[in-house]
Amino acid sequence: MEKCARQQPIIEVKNIRKEYPLEDETVVALKRINLNVNRGEICCIFGTSGSGKSTLLNQLAGMEKPTRGCVYIGGVPISKLEEEKLAAFRQKHIGFVFQAYNLLPNLTATENVAMPLMFRGVPKARREAIAREMLKRVGLSHRLDHFPSQMSGGQQQRAGIARAFVTRPEVVFADEPTGNLDSATTVEIMQMICDFAEQFHQTIILVTHDPEMAAYAHRIVKLIDGEIVSDALTEKGKLKLKNVR
């Protein structure tokens, strides 16, 4: 098993275990997960349905508390933060790209993309100007004032990407980001995510069951039954490592 060379990790997962009570038994979704992810890395969490990849994503993003262990992002133990502090941390350091887009239907594309900036206290005129610029960068200059219902799936996901990257967060979680898209649009969306990550030197956690999607990552961490069974660089990751050296 060829592991990624260790630099200073931005994400550290230490002895994570996650259990769920189910009637008269306990389901173990994750079994002592240990994982480091380096800054600027595109790391794919890969597995079939029921492998534990979505549960691991929830732990990494602070959406759920582990039964045991801790997740650190930038040295901050997010698993131990109170909800208010955790929400503030996510607003400042984390972005999300969802399979179902998760755009608010009553807001325009500009207003949806501007929302993370609103949480940071950016004045309305300024945040909407930044949002419009981001939408232009993802090819939606003709959809600035359109509502989600007036956009195709690919256009909605472009808006979702603009929203995820508009604050230039340190870490972006992409949960099956092209699961609802056709193959041509999938290539466009994944290239867009990779280009933004490289430009802003951001870390991407990509969760998928699709081998073609995983190929965009520098590194693939494979889960089976809540355990990491392999952790290896892709050809893209080997090239990145060679260039760094």
PDB file of C-alpha atoms in Angstrom:
ATOM      1  CA  MET A   1       0.000   0.000   0.000  1.00  0.00           C
ATOM      2  CA  GLU A   2       1.596   3.242  -1.161  1.00  0.00           C
ATOM      3  CA  LYS A   3       0.767   6.057   1.220  1.00  0.00           C
ATOM      4  CA  CYS A   4       0.904   9.745   0.504  1.00  0.00           C
ATOM      5  CA  ALA A   5       4.072  11.491   1.700  1.00  0.00           C
ATOM      6  CA  ARG A   6       3.474  13.186   5.038  1.00  0.00           C
ATOM      7  CA  GLN A   7       3.619  16.947   5.195  1.00  0.00           C
ATOM      8  CA  GLN A   8       1.899  19.094   7.794  1.00  0.00           C
ATOM      9  CA  PRO A   9      -1.705  17.810   7.701  1.00  0.00           C
ATOM     10  CA  ILE A  10      -4.629  20.204   7.710  1.00  0.00           C
ATOM     11  CA  ILE A  11      -7.011  17.386   8.715  1.00  0.00           C
ATOM     12  CA  GLU A  12      -6.148  14.813  11.382  1.00  0.00           C
ATOM     13  CA  VAL A  13      -8.472  11.958  12.298  1.00  0.00           C
ATOM     14  CA  LYS A  14      -7.474  10.147  15.461  1.00  0.00           C
ATOM     15  CA  ASN A  15      -9.040   6.848  16.513  1.00  0.00           C
ATOM     16  CA  ILE A  16     -12.537   7.719  15.301  1.00  0.00           C
ATOM     17  CA  ARG A  17     -15.266   5.231  16.080  1.00  0.00           C
ATOM     18  CA  LYS A  18     -18.945   5.792  15.362  1.00  0.00           C
ATOM     19  CA  GLU A  19     -21.756   3.658  16.737  1.00  0.00           C
ATOM     20  CA  TYR A  20     -25.521   3.941  16.219  1.00  0.00           C
ATOM     21  CA  PRO A  21     -28.077   2.285  18.509  1.00  0.00           C
ATOM     22  CA  LEU A  22     -30.604   0.216  16.566  1.00  0.00           C
ATOM     23  CA  GLU A  23     -33.372  -1.330  18.636  1.00  0.00           C
ATOM     24  CA  ASP A  24     -31.624  -3.925  20.816  1.00  0.00           C
ATOM     25  CA  GLU A  25     -28.243  -3.842  19.058  1.00  0.00           C
ATOM     26  CA  THR A  26     -25.467  -1.401  18.190  1.00  0.00           C
ATOM     27  CA  VAL A  27     -24.361  -0.768  14.618  1.00  0.00           C
ATOM     28  CA  VAL A  28     -20.689   0.140  14.241  1.00  0.00           C
ATOM     29  CA  ALA A  29     -20.403   2.461  11.235  1.00  0.00           C
ATOM     30  CA  LEU A  30     -16.723   3.373  11.667  1.00  0.00           C
ATOM     31  CA  LYS A  31     -14.048   1.296  13.371  1.00  0.00           C
ATOM     32  CA  ARG A  32     -11.007   3.196  14.684  1.00  0.00           C
ATOM     33  CA  ILE A  33     -10.296   5.427  11.701  1.00  0.00           C
ATOM     34  CA  ASN A  34      -6.916   7.176  11.610  1.00  0.00           C
ATOM     35  CA  LEU A  35      -6.226   9.519   8.729  1.00  0.00           C
ATOM     36  CA  ASN A  36      -4.201  12.630   7.875  1.00  0.00           C
ATOM     37  CA  VAL A  37      -4.967  14.864   4.889  1.00  0.00           C
ATOM     38  CA  ASN A  38      -2.392  17.389   3.709  1.00  0.00           C
ATOM     39  CA  ARG A  39      -3.079  20.981   2.746  1.00  0.00           C
ATOM     40  CA  GLY A  40      -3.744  21.365  -0.966  1.00  0.00           C
ATOM     41  CA  GLU A  41      -4.564  17.691  -1.417  1.00  0.00           C
ATOM     42  CA  ILE A  42      -7.596  16.328  -3.260  1.00  0.00           C
ATOM     43  CA  CYS A  43      -8.412  13.281  -1.178  1.00  0.00           C
ATOM     44  CA  CYS A  44     -11.122  10.861  -2.294  1.00  0.00           C
ATOM     45  CA  ILE A  45     -13.052   8.854   0.290  1.00  0.00           C
ATOM     46  CA  PHE A  46     -14.118   5.917  -1.850  1.00  0.00           C
ATOM     47  CA  GLY A  47     -16.543   3.103  -1.123  1.00  0.00           C
ATOM     48  CA  THR A  48     -19.786   1.411  -2.022  1.00  0.00           C
ATOM     49  CA  SER A  49     -23.098   2.078  -0.302  1.00  0.00           C
ATOM     50  CA  GLY A  50     -22.852   1.068   3.341  1.00  0.00           C
ATOM     51  CA  SER A  51     -19.059   1.283   3.452  1.00  0.00           C
ATOM     52  CA  GLY A  52     -19.087   4.161   5.949  1.00  0.00           C
ATOM     53  CA  LYS A  53     -17.923   6.908   3.606  1.00  0.00           C
ATOM     54  CA  SER A  54     -20.901   9.210   4.285  1.00  0.00           C
ATOM     55  CA  THR A  55     -20.513   8.674   8.023  1.00  0.00           C
ATOM     56  CA  LEU A  56     -16.823   9.547   7.753  1.00  0.00           C
ATOM     57  CA  LEU A  57     -17.695  12.700   5.791  1.00  0.00           C
ATOM     58  CA  ASN A  58     -20.082  13.721   8.572  1.00  0.00           C
ATOM     59  CA  GLN A  59     -17.304  13.251  11.113  1.00  0.00           C
ATOM     60  CA  LEU A  60     -14.759  15.226   9.074  1.00  0.00           C
ATOM     61  CA  ALA A  61     -17.174  18.115   8.563  1.00  0.00           C
ATOM     62  CA  GLY A  62     -18.337  18.139  12.188  1.00  0.00           C
ATOM     63  CA  MET A  63     -21.904  17.233  11.213  1.00  0.00           C
ATOM     64  CA  GLU A  64     -21.939  14.387  13.745  1.00  0.00           C
ATOM     65  CA  LYS A  65     -20.029  13.680  16.934  1.00  0.00           C
ATOM     66  CA  PRO A  66     -17.935  10.500  17.095  1.00  0.00           C
ATOM     67  CA  THR A  67     -18.568   7.853  19.709  1.00  0.00           C
ATOM     68  CA  ARG A  68     -14.840   7.922  20.386  1.00  0.00           C
ATOM     69  CA  GLY A  69     -11.846   9.757  18.966  1.00  0.00           C
ATOM     70  CA  CYS A  70     -11.477  13.243  17.521  1.00  0.00           C
ATOM     71  CA  VAL A  71     -11.194  15.146  14.238  1.00  0.00           C
ATOM     72  CA  TYR A  72      -8.847  18.128  14.013  1.00  0.00           C
ATOM     73  CA  ILE A  73      -8.920  20.754  11.263  1.00  0.00           C
ATOM     74  CA  GLY A  74      -6.006  23.156  11.344  1.00  0.00           C
ATOM     75  CA  GLY A  75      -5.254  21.886  14.849  1.00  0.00           C
ATOM     76  CA  VAL A  76      -8.770  22.699  16.116  1.00  0.00           C
ATOM     77  CA  PRO A  77     -10.577  19.703  17.712  1.00  0.00           C
ATOM     78  CA  ILE A  78     -13.871  20.203  15.889  1.00  0.00           C
ATOM     79  CA  SER A  79     -15.363  17.027  17.386  1.00  0.00           C
ATOM     80  CA  LYS A  80     -15.220  18.670  20.793  1.00  0.00           C
ATOM     81  CA  LEU A  81     -16.542  22.123  19.900  1.00  0.00           C
ATOM     82  CA  GLU A  82     -19.922  23.300  21.139  1.00  0.00           C
ATOM     83  CA  GLU A  83     -22.498  23.747  18.366  1.00  0.00           C
ATOM     84  CA  GLU A  84     -22.271  27.557  18.244  1.00  0.00           C
ATOM     85  CA  LYS A  85     -18.476  27.533  17.983  1.00  0.00           C
ATOM     86  CA  LEU A  86     -18.588  24.684  15.477  1.00  0.00           C
ATOM     87  CA  ALA A  87     -21.036  26.592  13.247  1.00  0.00           C
ATOM     88  CA  ALA A  88     -18.779  29.647  13.349  1.00  0.00           C
ATOM     89  CA  PHE A  89     -15.763  27.486  12.500  1.00  0.00           C
ATOM     90  CA  ARG A  90     -17.505  25.935   9.494  1.00  0.00           C
ATOM     91  CA  GLN A  91     -18.578  29.346   8.198  1.00  0.00           C
ATOM     92  CA  LYS A  92     -14.987  30.546   8.323  1.00  0.00           C
ATOM     93  CA  HIS A  93     -13.003  27.513   7.199  1.00  0.00           C
ATOM     94  CA  ILE A  94     -15.242  25.028   5.328  1.00  0.00           C
ATOM     95  CA  GLY A  95     -17.214  24.899   2.085  1.00  0.00           C
ATOM     96  CA  PHE A  96     -19.646  22.258   0.791  1.00  0.00           C
ATOM     97  CA  VAL A  97     -20.645  20.994  -2.652  1.00  0.00           C
ATOM     98  CA  PHE A  98     -23.697  18.712  -2.462  1.00  0.00           C
ATOM     99  CA  GLN A  99     -25.104  16.125  -4.859  1.00  0.00           C
ATOM    100  CA  ALA A 100     -28.560  17.685  -4.581  1.00  0.00           C
ATOM    101  CA  TYR A 101     -27.159  21.245  -5.056  1.00  0.00           C
ATOM    102  CA  ASN A 102     -28.975  22.546  -1.919  1.00  0.00           C
ATOM    103  CA  LEU A 103     -29.669  25.978  -3.377  1.00  0.00           C
ATOM    104  CA  LEU A 104     -32.407  27.947  -1.656  1.00  0.00           C
ATOM    105  CA  PRO A 105     -35.328  28.028  -4.132  1.00  0.00           C
ATOM    106  CA  ASN A 106     -36.534  31.520  -3.220  1.00  0.00           C
ATOM    107  CA  LEU A 107     -33.135  33.141  -3.820  1.00  0.00           C
ATOM    108  CA  THR A 108     -31.471  34.012  -7.120  1.00  0.00           C
ATOM    109  CA  ALA A 109     -28.147  32.512  -8.134  1.00  0.00           C
ATOM    110  CA  THR A 110     -26.400  35.691  -6.978  1.00  0.00           C
ATOM    111  CA  GLU A 111     -28.168  35.658  -3.621  1.00  0.00           C
ATOM    112  CA  ASN A 112     -27.396  31.955  -3.075  1.00  0.00           C
ATOM    113  CA  VAL A 113     -23.693  32.432  -3.783  1.00  0.00           C
ATOM    114  CA  ALA A 114     -23.548  35.585  -1.661  1.00  0.00           C
ATOM    115  CA  MET A 115     -25.013  33.881   1.406  1.00  0.00           C
ATOM    116  CA  PRO A 116     -21.718  32.602   2.928  1.00  0.00           C
ATOM    117  CA  LEU A 117     -20.375  36.148   2.694  1.00  0.00           C
ATOM    118  CA  MET A 118     -23.450  37.453   4.529  1.00  0.00           C
ATOM    119  CA  PHE A 119     -22.577  35.169   7.462  1.00  0.00           C
ATOM    120  CA  ARG A 120     -19.141  36.804   7.495  1.00  0.00           C
ATOM    121  CA  GLY A 121     -20.650  40.265   7.751  1.00  0.00           C
ATOM    122  CA  VAL A 122     -19.743  41.439   4.243  1.00  0.00           C
ATOM    123  CA  PRO A 123     -22.010  44.371   3.203  1.00  0.00           C
ATOM    124  CA  LYS A 124     -24.773  43.490   0.720  1.00  0.00           C
ATOM    125  CA  ALA A 125     -23.467  45.430  -2.279  1.00  0.00           C
ATOM    126  CA  ARG A 126     -19.961  44.041  -1.827  1.00  0.00           C
ATOM    127  CA  ARG A 127     -20.998  40.410  -1.301  1.00  0.00           C
ATOM    128  CA  GLU A 128     -23.306  40.450  -4.320  1.00  0.00           C
ATOM    129  CA  ALA A 129     -20.539  41.926  -6.473  1.00  0.00           C
ATOM    130  CA  ILE A 130     -18.211  39.119  -5.361  1.00  0.00           C
ATOM    131  CA  ALA A 131     -20.957  36.542  -5.982  1.00  0.00           C
ATOM    132  CA  ARG A 132     -21.580  37.835  -9.495  1.00  0.00           C
ATOM    133  CA  GLU A 133     -17.869  37.618 -10.273  1.00  0.00           C
ATOM    134  CA  MET A 134     -17.746  34.013  -9.030  1.00  0.00           C
ATOM    135  CA  LEU A 135     -20.788  33.099 -11.103  1.00  0.00           C
ATOM    136  CA  LYS A 136     -19.116  34.569 -14.176  1.00  0.00           C
ATOM    137  CA  ARG A 137     -16.046  32.439 -13.462  1.00  0.00           C
ATOM    138  CA  VAL A 138     -18.156  29.278 -13.490  1.00  0.00           C
ATOM    139  CA  GLY A 139     -19.867  30.263 -16.742  1.00  0.00           C
ATOM    140  CA  LEU A 140     -23.142  31.602 -15.346  1.00  0.00           C
ATOM    141  CA  SER A 141     -22.937  35.265 -16.355  1.00  0.00           C
ATOM    142  CA  HIS A 142     -26.320  34.807 -18.086  1.00  0.00           C
ATOM    143  CA  ARG A 143     -27.977  33.318 -14.977  1.00  0.00           C
ATOM    144  CA  LEU A 144     -27.131  35.877 -12.283  1.00  0.00           C
ATOM    145  CA  ASP A 145     -30.743  36.738 -11.502  1.00  0.00           C
ATOM    146  CA  HIS A 146     -32.285  33.340 -12.204  1.00  0.00           C
ATOM    147  CA  PHE A 147     -33.830  31.159  -9.522  1.00  0.00           C
ATOM    148  CA  PRO A 148     -32.788  27.484  -9.164  1.00  0.00           C
ATOM    149  CA  SER A 149     -36.007  26.320 -10.847  1.00  0.00           C
ATOM    150  CA  GLN A 150     -34.975  28.296 -13.929  1.00  0.00           C
ATOM    151  CA  MET A 151     -31.600  26.526 -14.209  1.00  0.00           C
ATOM    152  CA  SER A 152     -30.551  23.075 -15.379  1.00  0.00           C
ATOM    153  CA  GLY A 153     -28.920  20.582 -13.031  1.00  0.00           C
ATOM    154  CA  GLY A 154     -25.463  21.423 -14.354  1.00  0.00           C
ATOM    155  CA  GLN A 155     -26.098  25.130 -13.938  1.00  0.00           C
ATOM    156  CA  GLN A 156     -27.328  24.616 -10.382  1.00  0.00           C
ATOM    157  CA  GLN A 157     -24.180  22.656  -9.545  1.00  0.00           C
ATOM    158  CA  ARG A 158     -22.022  25.417 -11.031  1.00  0.00           C
ATOM    159  CA  ALA A 159     -23.809  27.840  -8.723  1.00  0.00           C
ATOM    160  CA  GLY A 160     -23.207  25.396  -5.859  1.00  0.00           C
ATOM    161  CA  ILE A 161     -19.484  25.358  -6.648  1.00  0.00           C
ATOM    162  CA  ALA A 162     -19.389  29.162  -6.770  1.00  0.00           C
ATOM    163  CA  ARG A 163     -21.072  29.239  -3.353  1.00  0.00           C
ATOM    164  CA  ALA A 164     -18.644  26.680  -1.896  1.00  0.00           C
ATOM    165  CA  PHE A 165     -15.549  28.552  -3.071  1.00  0.00           C
ATOM    166  CA  VAL A 166     -16.723  32.167  -2.741  1.00  0.00           C
ATOM    167  CA  THR A 167     -15.128  32.613   0.709  1.00  0.00           C
ATOM    168  CA  ARG A 168     -12.006  30.661  -0.321  1.00  0.00           C
ATOM    169  CA  PRO A 169     -12.344  28.202   2.566  1.00  0.00           C
ATOM    170  CA  GLU A 170      -9.397  26.054   3.579  1.00  0.00           C
ATOM    171  CA  VAL A 171     -11.333  22.803   3.126  1.00  0.00           C
ATOM    172  CA  VAL A 172     -14.155  21.971   0.697  1.00  0.00           C
ATOM    173  CA  PHE A 173     -16.227  18.806   1.119  1.00  0.00           C
ATOM    174  CA  ALA A 174     -17.726  17.489  -2.126  1.00  0.00           C
ATOM    175  CA  ASP A 175     -20.323  14.777  -1.500  1.00  0.00           C
ATOM    176  CA  GLU A 176     -21.035  12.883  -4.764  1.00  0.00           C
ATOM    177  CA  PRO A 177     -21.020  16.294  -6.515  1.00  0.00           C
ATOM    178  CA  THR A 178     -21.854  14.915  -9.960  1.00  0.00           C
ATOM    179  CA  GLY A 179     -24.234  12.131  -8.963  1.00  0.00           C
ATOM    180  CA  ASN A 180     -27.198  13.794 -10.699  1.00  0.00           C
ATOM    181  CA  LEU A 181     -25.339  14.946 -13.820  1.00  0.00           C
ATOM    182  CA  ASP A 182     -24.588  13.488 -17.257  1.00  0.00           C
ATOM    183  CA  SER A 183     -21.064  12.402 -18.183  1.00  0.00           C
ATOM    184  CA  ALA A 184     -20.123  15.540 -20.162  1.00  0.00           C
ATOM    185  CA  THR A 185     -21.281  17.861 -17.384  1.00  0.00           C
ATOM    186  CA  THR A 186     -19.493  15.670 -14.814  1.00  0.00           C
ATOM    187  CA  VAL A 187     -16.156  16.311 -16.530  1.00  0.00           C
ATOM    188  CA  GLU A 188     -16.790  20.069 -16.591  1.00  0.00           C
ATOM    189  CA  ILE A 189     -17.809  20.189 -12.920  1.00  0.00           C
ATOM    190  CA  MET A 190     -14.885  18.099 -11.678  1.00  0.00           C
ATOM    191  CA  GLN A 191     -12.373  20.097 -13.693  1.00  0.00           C
ATOM    192  CA  MET A 192     -13.853  23.275 -12.241  1.00  0.00           C
ATOM    193  CA  ILE A 193     -13.483  21.972  -8.679  1.00  0.00           C
ATOM    194  CA  CYS A 194      -9.888  20.891  -9.326  1.00  0.00           C
ATOM    195  CA  ASP A 195      -8.961  24.216 -10.951  1.00  0.00           C
ATOM    196  CA  PHE A 196     -10.326  26.245  -8.031  1.00  0.00           C
ATOM    197  CA  ALA A 197      -8.586  23.989  -5.509  1.00  0.00           C
ATOM    198  CA  GLU A 198      -5.245  24.364  -7.270  1.00  0.00           C
ATOM    199  CA  GLN A 199      -5.590  28.115  -7.722  1.00  0.00           C
ATOM    200  CA  PHE A 200      -6.504  28.786  -4.079  1.00  0.00           C
ATOM    201  CA  HIS A 201      -4.352  25.937  -2.652  1.00  0.00           C
ATOM    202  CA  GLN A 202      -7.380  24.396  -0.968  1.00  0.00           C
ATOM    203  CA  THR A 203      -7.951  20.920   0.366  1.00  0.00           C
ATOM    204  CA  ILE A 204     -10.778  18.904  -1.194  1.00  0.00           C
ATOM    205  CA  ILE A 205     -12.449  15.905   0.401  1.00  0.00           C
ATOM    206  CA  LEU A 206     -14.287  14.125  -2.396  1.00  0.00           C
ATOM    207  CA  VAL A 207     -16.744  11.394  -1.399  1.00  0.00           C
ATOM    208  CA  THR A 208     -17.832   9.005  -4.143  1.00  0.00           C
ATOM    209  CA  HIS A 209     -18.524   5.423  -5.194  1.00  0.00           C
ATOM    210  CA  ASP A 210     -17.555   6.168  -8.809  1.00  0.00           C
ATOM    211  CA  PRO A 211     -14.017   5.120  -9.926  1.00  0.00           C
ATOM    212  CA  GLU A 212     -14.045   7.718 -12.718  1.00  0.00           C
ATOM    213  CA  MET A 213     -14.678  10.452 -10.156  1.00  0.00           C
ATOM    214  CA  ALA A 214     -11.957   9.096  -7.880  1.00  0.00           C
ATOM    215  CA  ALA A 215      -9.423   9.488 -10.676  1.00  0.00           C
ATOM    216  CA  TYR A 216      -9.581  13.281 -10.231  1.00  0.00           C
ATOM    217  CA  ALA A 217      -8.081  12.949  -6.743  1.00  0.00           C
ATOM    218  CA  HIS A 218      -4.430  12.938  -5.720  1.00  0.00           C
ATOM    219  CA  ARG A 219      -5.140  10.145  -3.296  1.00  0.00           C
ATOM    220  CA  ILE A 220      -7.820   7.511  -2.759  1.00  0.00           C
ATOM    221  CA  VAL A 221      -8.774   6.251   0.691  1.00  0.00           C
ATOM    222  CA  LYS A 222     -10.959   3.173   0.308  1.00  0.00           C
ATOM    223  CA  LEU A 223     -13.438   2.108   2.978  1.00  0.00           C
ATOM    224  CA  ILE A 224     -15.094  -1.277   3.451  1.00  0.00           C
ATOM    225  CA  ASP A 225     -17.379  -1.971   6.409  1.00  0.00           C
ATOM    226  CA  GLY A 226     -16.248   1.115   8.287  1.00  0.00           C
ATOM    227  CA  GLU A 227     -12.531   0.455   7.966  1.00  0.00           C
ATOM    228  CA  ILE A 228      -9.792   1.901   5.760  1.00  0.00           C
ATOM    229  CA  VAL A 229      -8.523  -0.965   3.600  1.00  0.00           C
ATOM    230  CA  SER A 230      -6.243   1.037   1.306  1.00  0.00           C
ATOM    231  CA  ASP A 231      -4.720   4.508   1.088  1.00  0.00           C
ATOM    232  CA  ALA A 232      -2.782   5.228  -2.096  1.00  0.00           C
ATOM    233  CA  LEU A 233      -1.701   7.959  -4.476  1.00  0.00           C
ATOM    234  CA  THR A 234      -3.205   8.154  -7.951  1.00  0.00           C
ATOM    235  CA  GLU A 235      -1.120   8.956 -11.014  1.00  0.00           C
ATOM    236  CA  LYS A 236      -2.175  12.564 -10.549  1.00  0.00           C
ATOM    237  CA  GLY A 237      -0.984  12.426  -6.941  1.00  0.00           C
ATOM    238  CA  LYS A 238       2.364  10.928  -7.918  1.00  0.00           C
ATOM    239  CA  LEU A 239       2.887  13.724 -10.439  1.00  0.00           C
ATOM    240  CA  LYS A 240       2.008  16.344  -7.813  1.00  0.00           C
ATOM    241  CA  LEU A 241       4.438  14.796  -5.338  1.00  0.00           C
ATOM    242  CA  LYS A 242       7.186  14.692  -7.968  1.00  0.00           C
ATOM    243  CA  ASN A 243       6.657  18.376  -8.814  1.00  0.00           C
ATOM    244  CA  VAL A 244       6.751  19.348  -5.124  1.00  0.00           C
ATOM    245  CA  ARG A 245      10.081  17.607  -4.717  1.00  0.00           C
TER     246      ARG A 245
END
